Amino acid sequence: EMSEMSERSKQNVAHGLAWSYYVGYLKIVLPRVKKCMEEFSRANPNLPACRKTWKLHILIPLSCDVYDELEKADSNIQYVTDLTETTLAQAGVKKRVYKHSLYTIRDEENQLWHCAVEYATPLRSLYAMSQDECAAFSREERLEQAKLFYRTLEEILKGSKECADAYRLIAYEEPEEAETHFLSREIVWHLRQEHHEEIAVLEGSHPHTPSTDLDSAELNLQISVSDLPQPLRTDGF
């Protein structure tokens, strides 16, 4: 009965996508992100180095509208280069390549910020499902699924020691009226917060950890505690 209720509410879709994204991708790449950023910083000493930004910035648009090229989403975002590749044998595929792209983000004052940023790719699946009659996903259901995906992924990553301080989730709702540089402003806001955290650590004070513009409470999901993912076990089970 519980399984049928979950199936009807489609809660299993977002949960499954979040766990698959974590186990099949983030758990593999996030522990290596800082090393890749450090290697890039050593090879490019002319670029400002803020260690708090040495993480993967994961974009989660609740509209599930994912661009293949970030430059098309916002001209203030420009590709720089790819970070060092990670090559692993995975599920029968020899030398599967994992890599991240580094971008410069231009703010309103023409200052340049550098960071590794990419979309959460499972959102593409949610969007495709909302366009497919077989999935029977309405626009409203897609929005709820995107919120649930964010909440689930956030809880999973909070319980993952391997991924600690190697990511930043940037969840946002795009404005109804198109804004040319909305995305770059959103990313820069987070980079500034990370920069302030770096300064606070260097000065010996306790850094303030801000919530994102869309924190868990503001997503207003009607989910019981039992529906949320449980903390990851570290005892081997």
XYZ file of C-alpha atoms in Angstrom:
237
model
C 0.000 0.000 0.000
C 2.827 2.426 0.895
C 4.564 1.558 -2.362
C 1.407 2.318 -4.345
C 0.958 5.647 -2.533
C 4.563 6.571 -3.280
C 4.078 5.564 -6.908
C 0.967 7.701 -7.256
C 2.646 10.719 -5.658
C 5.793 10.100 -7.738
C 7.991 10.776 -4.703
C 10.118 7.788 -5.637
C 11.234 9.550 -8.834
C 13.067 12.435 -7.171
C 14.463 10.230 -4.409
C 15.804 7.760 -6.941
C 17.344 10.440 -9.131
C 19.054 12.096 -6.156
C 20.525 8.852 -4.859
C 21.646 7.774 -8.331
C 23.289 11.166 -8.888
C 25.131 10.857 -5.596
C 26.219 7.219 -5.799
C 26.969 7.173 -9.523
C 28.632 10.578 -9.841
C 29.080 12.940 -6.888
C 30.550 10.335 -4.543
C 33.138 9.607 -7.243
C 34.107 13.139 -8.278
C 33.660 15.366 -5.231
C 36.511 13.897 -3.154
C 38.851 14.839 -6.047
C 37.627 18.376 -6.719
C 39.930 20.227 -4.311
C 42.988 18.439 -5.660
C 42.029 19.410 -9.224
C 41.515 23.037 -8.194
C 44.805 23.077 -6.321
C 46.659 21.783 -9.385
C 45.033 24.461 -11.527
C 45.909 27.176 -9.011
C 49.566 26.115 -8.951
C 49.689 26.168 -12.764
C 48.008 29.600 -12.859
C 49.496 31.619 -9.968
C 48.315 34.885 -11.553
C 44.680 34.063 -10.744
C 43.315 34.895 -7.265
C 43.117 31.822 -5.053
C 40.217 31.622 -2.614
C 40.290 28.101 -1.208
C 36.706 28.297 0.011
C 35.576 28.394 -3.636
C 37.563 25.258 -4.472
C 34.478 23.118 -4.736
C 31.934 22.039 -7.341
C 29.070 24.513 -7.602
C 25.961 22.564 -8.587
C 23.136 24.524 -10.198
C 19.596 23.362 -9.390
C 17.048 25.441 -11.334
C 13.626 24.419 -10.033
C 12.259 24.893 -13.547
C 14.548 21.987 -14.573
C 15.589 24.099 -17.566
C 19.200 23.042 -18.159
C 21.466 24.676 -20.740
C 24.180 22.665 -22.475
C 26.342 25.786 -22.626
C 26.338 28.158 -19.678
C 27.362 31.046 -21.939
C 23.945 30.800 -23.601
C 22.222 31.079 -20.249
C 24.203 34.196 -19.274
C 26.877 36.024 -21.291
C 28.621 37.029 -18.036
C 29.617 33.391 -17.647
C 32.529 32.316 -19.828
C 34.291 28.979 -20.155
C 38.002 28.981 -19.273
C 39.269 25.405 -19.369
C 38.672 21.897 -18.098
C 40.188 20.761 -14.820
C 42.312 17.611 -14.593
C 40.411 14.532 -15.719
C 39.696 11.544 -13.507
C 39.755 8.239 -15.400
C 38.246 5.117 -13.856
C 36.899 1.757 -14.970
C 33.170 1.855 -14.252
C 30.471 -0.756 -14.925
C 32.399 -2.406 -17.729
C 33.516 0.841 -19.359
C 37.296 1.072 -19.556
C 38.813 4.473 -18.829
C 35.570 6.339 -18.170
C 36.397 10.045 -17.968
C 35.070 12.437 -15.332
C 35.918 16.120 -15.575
C 34.685 19.574 -14.618
C 34.798 22.882 -16.431
C 36.172 26.076 -14.945
C 34.372 29.352 -15.680
C 34.872 33.043 -15.102
C 31.842 34.880 -13.758
C 31.696 38.640 -14.299
C 29.821 40.618 -11.647
C 28.124 44.031 -11.839
C 31.419 45.762 -11.050
C 33.277 43.904 -13.826
C 35.209 41.865 -11.290
C 36.013 38.331 -12.428
C 35.362 35.296 -10.272
C 36.563 31.782 -11.069
C 34.783 28.581 -10.148
C 33.903 25.078 -11.271
C 30.189 25.028 -11.988
C 27.706 22.708 -13.682
C 24.041 21.794 -13.648
C 22.656 18.837 -11.727
C 22.117 16.616 -14.760
C 19.169 14.574 -13.339
C 17.029 17.708 -13.740
C 17.231 17.091 -17.479
C 15.423 13.791 -16.890
C 12.699 15.492 -14.862
C 12.193 18.027 -17.625
C 12.061 15.306 -20.305
C 9.530 13.346 -18.252
C 7.273 16.404 -18.045
C 7.331 16.538 -21.856
C 6.563 12.832 -22.319
C 2.936 11.699 -22.238
C 3.948 8.284 -20.888
C 5.365 9.816 -17.704
C 2.231 11.922 -17.114
C 4.160 14.672 -15.341
C 2.432 18.016 -15.041
C 4.349 21.264 -14.730
C 3.336 21.542 -11.071
C 4.463 17.979 -10.373
C 7.794 18.700 -12.039
C 8.310 21.667 -9.713
C 7.541 19.554 -6.644
C 9.881 16.840 -7.916
C 12.668 19.393 -8.405
C 12.170 20.636 -4.830
C 12.168 17.085 -3.495
C 15.295 16.287 -5.520
C 17.062 19.260 -3.923
C 15.934 18.363 -0.407
C 16.941 14.718 -0.834
C 20.329 15.535 -2.347
C 20.992 18.086 0.386
C 20.303 15.494 3.110
C 22.425 12.843 1.397
C 25.427 15.137 1.006
C 25.169 16.423 4.575
C 25.701 12.842 5.741
C 28.606 12.126 3.396
C 32.059 12.539 4.959
C 33.792 11.966 1.614
C 32.048 14.959 0.041
C 32.289 17.407 2.945
C 33.208 20.957 1.905
C 33.654 19.896 -1.731
C 30.335 21.173 -3.107
C 27.804 23.976 -2.947
C 24.209 23.491 -4.021
C 22.744 26.541 -5.748
C 18.980 26.081 -5.939
C 16.954 28.891 -7.441
C 13.710 29.880 -9.101
C 14.134 31.914 -12.242
C 12.195 35.213 -12.332
C 8.983 35.295 -14.349
C 10.371 38.095 -16.497
C 13.639 37.187 -18.171
C 16.721 38.823 -16.656
C 19.854 38.772 -18.805
C 22.326 38.223 -15.978
C 20.218 36.536 -13.317
C 22.302 33.349 -13.252
C 25.680 35.081 -12.971
C 24.369 37.213 -10.092
C 23.107 34.083 -8.361
C 26.472 32.342 -8.655
C 28.454 35.442 -7.622
C 26.313 35.798 -4.488
C 27.439 32.350 -3.395
C 31.072 32.994 -4.328
C 31.052 36.167 -2.240
C 29.675 34.267 0.731
C 32.436 31.691 0.373
C 35.016 34.466 0.108
C 33.710 36.016 3.325
C 33.980 32.615 5.010
C 37.620 32.396 3.890
C 38.389 35.837 5.343
C 36.670 34.927 8.617
C 38.793 31.775 8.940
C 42.018 33.684 8.218
C 41.097 36.279 10.844
C 40.374 33.585 13.392
C 36.681 34.326 13.843
C 33.862 31.858 13.410
C 32.619 31.991 9.820
C 28.936 32.523 9.290
C 27.476 29.829 7.076
C 24.648 31.394 5.090
C 21.759 29.441 3.742
C 21.077 29.555 0.044
C 18.428 31.855 -1.379
C 16.169 28.818 -1.422
C 16.847 26.924 1.774
C 14.984 23.805 2.797
C 12.363 25.657 4.821
C 11.498 28.020 2.000
C 10.924 25.150 -0.432
C 7.730 24.478 1.526
C 7.519 20.759 0.871
C 4.837 18.693 2.532
C 7.049 15.736 3.422
C 6.964 13.726 6.612
C 10.162 12.913 8.479
C 9.867 9.258 7.444
C 9.910 10.277 3.764
C 13.281 12.005 4.044
C 16.494 10.077 3.333
C 18.254 8.769 6.416
C 21.872 9.711 7.298
C 24.463 7.549 5.571
C 25.834 4.687 7.633
C 29.583 4.471 8.148
C 29.679 1.028 9.754
C 29.712 -0.880 6.481
C 25.971 -1.665 6.314
